[in-house]
Amino acid sequence: AQSVSQHNHHVILSEAASLELGCNYSYGGTVNLFWYVQYPGQHLQLLLKYFSGDPLVKGIKGFEAEFIKSKFSFNLRKPSVQWSDTAEYFCAVRGATNKLIFGTGTLLAVQP
Amino acid sequence: NAGVTQTPKFRVLKTGQSMTLLCAQDMNHEYMYWYRQDPGMGLRLIHYSVGEGTTAKGEVPDGYNVSRLKKQNFLLGLESAAPSQTSVYFCASSPPPLDGYTEAFFGQGTRLTVV
């Protein structure tokens, strides 16, 4: 069955610290991978996506993610976080079944 | 463009009552999804549709029904609401992966409380 696992449930960082959020998926076929962000009180917005080509994907607001097929991973990174990055981050995967499945999310709190 | 619009934004139901949540998209997307969001559990897929007239079960379909009579609308129904269905419901739509544009666009959410 298709599933997504996010290992970090709650992350607290100081401004300018580096960020890496883990995401592993379970699906044997070709996948599309996504990271979404949800700011407090708002709906989900796309940060970045991968569906083919270069496994290092760059998104908005300085975020990037690397697809490592052998590890079934799609970790999100940012070299230097800002207070405005405080939000909840969701990894998602879509396989051939067309289901778009999300992980349980990671709450990021950035302290000024 | 309005994008994805959910109606209503808030609702309080009594146990056993029924209601329908409406999702409308104006982007001519084939795929539509209904999720519920609960603290610590992320977004869980309830039902989804890959085209007009089609529906399929997601991860947590029990207690919900859906219909996709028109391409732009995806309705989520609760026949007999239960307190366990208290949640925030999100609708999303996307083009099919064949087009390469696989991003899903989300509505603003519906906060439902069942008392």
PDB file of N, CA, C and O in Angstrom, chain A residues 22-64:
ATOM      1  N   GLY A  22      12.759  15.030   7.230  1.00  0.00           N
ATOM      2  CA  GLY A  22      12.788  13.737   6.581  1.00  0.00           C
ATOM      3  C   GLY A  22      11.435  13.298   6.042  1.00  0.00           C
ATOM      4  O   GLY A  22      10.386  13.615   6.615  1.00  0.00           O
ATOM      5  N   CYS A  23      11.480  12.603   4.901  1.00  0.00           N
ATOM      6  CA  CYS A  23      10.278  12.038   4.304  1.00  0.00           C
ATOM      7  C   CYS A  23      10.668  10.740   3.625  1.00  0.00           C
ATOM      8  O   CYS A  23      11.565  10.729   2.769  1.00  0.00           O
ATOM      9  N   ASN A  24       9.990   9.663   3.984  1.00  0.00           N
ATOM     10  CA  ASN A  24      10.164   8.387   3.304  1.00  0.00           C
ATOM     11  C   ASN A  24       8.816   7.903   2.811  1.00  0.00           C
ATOM     12  O   ASN A  24       7.803   8.105   3.479  1.00  0.00           O
ATOM     13  N   TYR A  25       8.810   7.271   1.661  1.00  0.00           N
ATOM     14  CA  TYR A  25       7.556   6.790   1.117  1.00  0.00           C
ATOM     15  C   TYR A  25       7.654   5.299   0.848  1.00  0.00           C
ATOM     16  O   TYR A  25       8.755   4.734   0.731  1.00  0.00           O
ATOM     17  N   SER A  26       6.474   4.715   0.747  1.00  0.00           N
ATOM     18  CA  SER A  26       6.401   3.293   0.441  1.00  0.00           C
ATOM     19  C   SER A  26       5.540   3.127  -0.796  1.00  0.00           C
ATOM     20  O   SER A  26       4.330   3.380  -0.742  1.00  0.00           O
ATOM     21  N   TYR A  27       6.201   2.800  -1.904  1.00  0.00           N
ATOM     22  CA  TYR A  27       5.481   2.531  -3.157  1.00  0.00           C
ATOM     23  C   TYR A  27       6.494   2.008  -4.149  1.00  0.00           C
ATOM     24  O   TYR A  27       7.557   2.588  -4.296  1.00  0.00           O
ATOM     25  N   GLY A  28       6.157   0.919  -4.819  1.00  0.00           N
ATOM     26  CA  GLY A  28       7.145   0.266  -5.666  1.00  0.00           C
ATOM     27  C   GLY A  28       7.310   0.808  -7.055  1.00  0.00           C
ATOM     28  O   GLY A  28       8.284   0.507  -7.727  1.00  0.00           O
ATOM     29  N   GLY A  29       6.377   1.622  -7.509  1.00  0.00           N
ATOM     30  CA  GLY A  29       6.427   2.080  -8.894  1.00  0.00           C
ATOM     31  C   GLY A  29       6.878   3.522  -9.017  1.00  0.00           C
ATOM     32  O   GLY A  29       7.455   4.111  -8.098  1.00  0.00           O
ATOM     33  N   THR A  30       6.605   4.083 -10.176  1.00  0.00           N
ATOM     34  CA  THR A  30       6.942   5.484 -10.438  1.00  0.00           C
ATOM     35  C   THR A  30       6.082   6.399  -9.576  1.00  0.00           C
ATOM     36  O   THR A  30       4.881   6.180  -9.457  1.00  0.00           O
ATOM     37  N   VAL A  31       6.711   7.403  -8.994  1.00  0.00           N
ATOM     38  CA  VAL A  31       5.975   8.287  -8.096  1.00  0.00           C
ATOM     39  C   VAL A  31       6.185   9.751  -8.468  1.00  0.00           C
ATOM     40  O   VAL A  31       7.178  10.117  -9.077  1.00  0.00           O
ATOM     41  N   ASN A  32       5.211  10.540  -8.095  1.00  0.00           N
ATOM     42  CA  ASN A  32       5.363  11.993  -8.056  1.00  0.00           C
ATOM     43  C   ASN A  32       5.456  12.367  -6.584  1.00  0.00           C
ATOM     44  O   ASN A  32       4.686  11.848  -5.773  1.00  0.00           O
ATOM     45  N   LEU A  33       6.385  13.248  -6.245  1.00  0.00           N
ATOM     46  CA  LEU A  33       6.613  13.604  -4.843  1.00  0.00           C
ATOM     47  C   LEU A  33       6.448  15.102  -4.651  1.00  0.00           C
ATOM     48  O   LEU A  33       6.802  15.891  -5.526  1.00  0.00           O
ATOM     49  N   PHE A  34       5.927  15.469  -3.499  1.00  0.00           N
ATOM     50  CA  PHE A  34       5.603  16.871  -3.233  1.00  0.00           C
ATOM     51  C   PHE A  34       5.949  17.227  -1.790  1.00  0.00           C
ATOM     52  O   PHE A  34       5.909  16.385  -0.893  1.00  0.00           O
ATOM     53  N   TRP A  35       6.257  18.508  -1.600  1.00  0.00           N
ATOM     54  CA  TRP A  35       6.244  19.111  -0.277  1.00  0.00           C
ATOM     55  C   TRP A  35       5.279  20.288  -0.310  1.00  0.00           C
ATOM     56  O   TRP A  35       5.361  21.149  -1.193  1.00  0.00           O
ATOM     57  N   TYR A  36       4.370  20.280   0.666  1.00  0.00           N
ATOM     58  CA  TYR A  36       3.425  21.377   0.832  1.00  0.00           C
ATOM     59  C   TYR A  36       3.678  22.054   2.173  1.00  0.00           C
ATOM     60  O   TYR A  36       4.154  21.426   3.114  1.00  0.00           O
ATOM     61  N   VAL A  37       3.292  23.323   2.254  1.00  0.00           N
ATOM     62  CA  VAL A  37       3.409  24.075   3.504  1.00  0.00           C
ATOM     63  C   VAL A  37       2.037  24.636   3.863  1.00  0.00           C
ATOM     64  O   VAL A  37       1.259  25.009   2.982  1.00  0.00           O
ATOM     65  N   GLN A  38       1.769  24.638   5.150  1.00  0.00           N
ATOM     66  CA  GLN A  38       0.519  25.217   5.633  1.00  0.00           C
ATOM     67  C   GLN A  38       0.846  26.223   6.728  1.00  0.00           C
ATOM     68  O   GLN A  38       1.278  25.851   7.830  1.00  0.00           O
ATOM     69  N   TYR A  39       0.680  27.502   6.419  1.00  0.00           N
ATOM     70  CA  TYR A  39       0.875  28.547   7.417  1.00  0.00           C
ATOM     71  C   TYR A  39      -0.343  28.592   8.327  1.00  0.00           C
ATOM     72  O   TYR A  39      -1.436  28.183   7.923  1.00  0.00           O
ATOM     73  N   PRO A  40      -0.176  29.068   9.544  1.00  0.00           N
ATOM     74  CA  PRO A  40      -1.276  29.050  10.512  1.00  0.00           C
ATOM     75  C   PRO A  40      -2.564  29.633   9.946  1.00  0.00           C
ATOM     76  O   PRO A  40      -2.577  30.750   9.429  1.00  0.00           O
ATOM     77  N   GLY A  41      -3.633  28.842  10.033  1.00  0.00           N
ATOM     78  CA  GLY A  41      -4.943  29.301   9.591  1.00  0.00           C
ATOM     79  C   GLY A  41      -5.155  29.320   8.096  1.00  0.00           C
ATOM     80  O   GLY A  41      -6.179  29.825   7.626  1.00  0.00           O
ATOM     81  N   GLN A  42      -4.215  28.788   7.345  1.00  0.00           N
ATOM     82  CA  GLN A  42      -4.339  28.835   5.894  1.00  0.00           C
ATOM     83  C   GLN A  42      -4.418  27.432   5.287  1.00  0.00           C
ATOM     84  O   GLN A  42      -4.265  26.433   5.971  1.00  0.00           O
ATOM     85  N   HIS A  43      -4.667  27.387   3.974  1.00  0.00           N
ATOM     86  CA  HIS A  43      -4.714  26.106   3.291  1.00  0.00           C
ATOM     87  C   HIS A  43      -3.320  25.719   2.818  1.00  0.00           C
ATOM     88  O   HIS A  43      -2.364  26.483   2.989  1.00  0.00           O
ATOM     89  N   LEU A  44      -3.200  24.541   2.276  1.00  0.00           N
ATOM     90  CA  LEU A  44      -1.903  24.050   1.827  1.00  0.00           C
ATOM     91  C   LEU A  44      -1.445  24.732   0.549  1.00  0.00           C
ATOM     92  O   LEU A  44      -2.249  24.969  -0.367  1.00  0.00           O
ATOM     93  N   GLN A  45      -0.148  24.992   0.501  1.00  0.00           N
ATOM     94  CA  GLN A  45       0.453  25.578  -0.692  1.00  0.00           C
ATOM     95  C   GLN A  45       1.657  24.741  -1.096  1.00  0.00           C
ATOM     96  O   GLN A  45       2.376  24.231  -0.242  1.00  0.00           O
ATOM     97  N   LEU A  46       1.878  24.622  -2.385  1.00  0.00           N
ATOM     98  CA  LEU A  46       2.976  23.814  -2.884  1.00  0.00           C
ATOM     99  C   LEU A  46       4.316  24.521  -2.686  1.00  0.00           C
ATOM    100  O   LEU A  46       4.477  25.683  -3.045  1.00  0.00           O
ATOM    101  N   LEU A  47       5.270  23.793  -2.110  1.00  0.00           N
ATOM    102  CA  LEU A  47       6.655  24.289  -2.004  1.00  0.00           C
ATOM    103  C   LEU A  47       7.481  23.844  -3.202  1.00  0.00           C
ATOM    104  O   LEU A  47       8.213  24.631  -3.792  1.00  0.00           O
ATOM    105  N   LEU A  48       7.392  22.561  -3.501  1.00  0.00           N
ATOM    106  CA  LEU A  48       8.139  22.012  -4.623  1.00  0.00           C
ATOM    107  C   LEU A  48       7.596  20.634  -4.965  1.00  0.00           C
ATOM    108  O   LEU A  48       6.834  20.055  -4.191  1.00  0.00           O
ATOM    109  N   LYS A  49       8.010  20.149  -6.145  1.00  0.00           N
ATOM    110  CA  LYS A  49       7.526  18.854  -6.605  1.00  0.00           C
ATOM    111  C   LYS A  49       8.607  18.169  -7.435  1.00  0.00           C
ATOM    112  O   LYS A  49       9.464  18.824  -8.023  1.00  0.00           O
ATOM    113  N   TYR A  50       8.526  16.861  -7.459  1.00  0.00           N
ATOM    114  CA  TYR A  50       9.410  16.061  -8.303  1.00  0.00           C
ATOM    115  C   TYR A  50       8.560  15.044  -9.038  1.00  0.00           C
ATOM    116  O   TYR A  50       7.745  14.333  -8.439  1.00  0.00           O
ATOM    117  N   PHE A  51       8.776  14.941 -10.367  1.00  0.00           N
ATOM    118  CA  PHE A  51       8.166  13.828 -11.082  1.00  0.00           C
ATOM    119  C   PHE A  51       9.120  13.164 -12.052  1.00  0.00           C
ATOM    120  O   PHE A  51       8.902  12.042 -12.460  1.00  0.00           O
ATOM    121  N   SER A  52      10.214  13.790 -12.429  1.00  0.00           N
ATOM    122  CA  SER A  52      11.217  13.140 -13.267  1.00  0.00           C
ATOM    123  C   SER A  52      12.432  14.059 -13.374  1.00  0.00           C
ATOM    124  O   SER A  52      12.394  15.217 -12.959  1.00  0.00           O
ATOM    125  N   GLY A  53      13.533  13.536 -13.933  1.00  0.00           N
ATOM    126  CA  GLY A  53      14.691  14.380 -14.199  1.00  0.00           C
ATOM    127  C   GLY A  53      15.596  14.543 -13.000  1.00  0.00           C
ATOM    128  O   GLY A  53      15.772  13.625 -12.191  1.00  0.00           O
ATOM    129  N   ASP A  54      16.180  15.707 -12.896  1.00  0.00           N
ATOM    130  CA  ASP A  54      17.142  16.015 -11.837  1.00  0.00           C
ATOM    131  C   ASP A  54      16.537  15.710 -10.476  1.00  0.00           C
ATOM    132  O   ASP A  54      15.501  16.264 -10.109  1.00  0.00           O
ATOM    133  N   PRO A  55      17.191  14.847  -9.678  1.00  0.00           N
ATOM    134  CA  PRO A  55      16.620  14.484  -8.377  1.00  0.00           C
ATOM    135  C   PRO A  55      16.712  15.603  -7.340  1.00  0.00           C
ATOM    136  O   PRO A  55      16.080  15.509  -6.286  1.00  0.00           O
ATOM    137  N   LEU A  56      17.491  16.633  -7.613  1.00  0.00           N
ATOM    138  CA  LEU A  56      17.556  17.781  -6.707  1.00  0.00           C
ATOM    139  C   LEU A  56      16.602  18.849  -7.229  1.00  0.00           C
ATOM    140  O   LEU A  56      16.807  19.411  -8.301  1.00  0.00           O
ATOM    141  N   VAL A  57      15.585  19.091  -6.442  1.00  0.00           N
ATOM    142  CA  VAL A  57      14.520  19.986  -6.887  1.00  0.00           C
ATOM    143  C   VAL A  57      14.550  21.256  -6.055  1.00  0.00           C
ATOM    144  O   VAL A  57      14.637  21.199  -4.827  1.00  0.00           O
ATOM    145  N   LYS A  58      14.453  22.374  -6.720  1.00  0.00           N
ATOM    146  CA  LYS A  58      14.409  23.654  -6.011  1.00  0.00           C
ATOM    147  C   LYS A  58      12.987  24.196  -6.046  1.00  0.00           C
ATOM    148  O   LYS A  58      12.301  24.122  -7.067  1.00  0.00           O
ATOM    149  N   GLY A  59      12.558  24.741  -4.900  1.00  0.00           N
ATOM    150  CA  GLY A  59      11.212  25.280  -4.827  1.00  0.00           C
ATOM    151  C   GLY A  59      11.218  26.750  -4.464  1.00  0.00           C
ATOM    152  O   GLY A  59      12.219  27.437  -4.605  1.00  0.00           O
ATOM    153  N   ILE A  60      10.070  27.190  -3.954  1.00  0.00           N
ATOM    154  CA  ILE A  60       9.947  28.586  -3.587  1.00  0.00           C
ATOM    155  C   ILE A  60      10.586  28.855  -2.233  1.00  0.00           C
ATOM    156  O   ILE A  60      10.848  27.924  -1.464  1.00  0.00           O
ATOM    157  N   LYS A  61      10.877  30.116  -1.962  1.00  0.00           N
ATOM    158  CA  LYS A  61      11.358  30.588  -0.664  1.00  0.00           C
ATOM    159  C   LYS A  61      12.655  29.917  -0.224  1.00  0.00           C
ATOM    160  O   LYS A  61      12.902  29.779   0.978  1.00  0.00           O
ATOM    161  N   GLY A  62      13.486  29.483  -1.161  1.00  0.00           N
ATOM    162  CA  GLY A  62      14.788  28.927  -0.831  1.00  0.00           C
ATOM    163  C   GLY A  62      14.789  27.472  -0.408  1.00  0.00           C
ATOM    164  O   GLY A  62      15.819  26.950   0.017  1.00  0.00           O
ATOM    165  N   PHE A  63      13.664  26.798  -0.517  1.00  0.00           N
ATOM    166  CA  PHE A  63      13.594  25.389  -0.166  1.00  0.00           C
ATOM    167  C   PHE A  63      14.066  24.513  -1.321  1.00  0.00           C
ATOM    168  O   PHE A  63      13.925  24.871  -2.489  1.00  0.00           O
ATOM    169  N   GLU A  64      14.624  23.351  -0.969  1.00  0.00           N
ATOM    170  CA  GLU A  64      14.994  22.371  -1.963  1.00  0.00           C
ATOM    171  C   GLU A  64      14.771  20.977  -1.372  1.00  0.00           C
ATOM    172  O   GLU A  64      14.629  20.823  -0.149  1.00  0.00           O
TER     173      GLU A  64
END
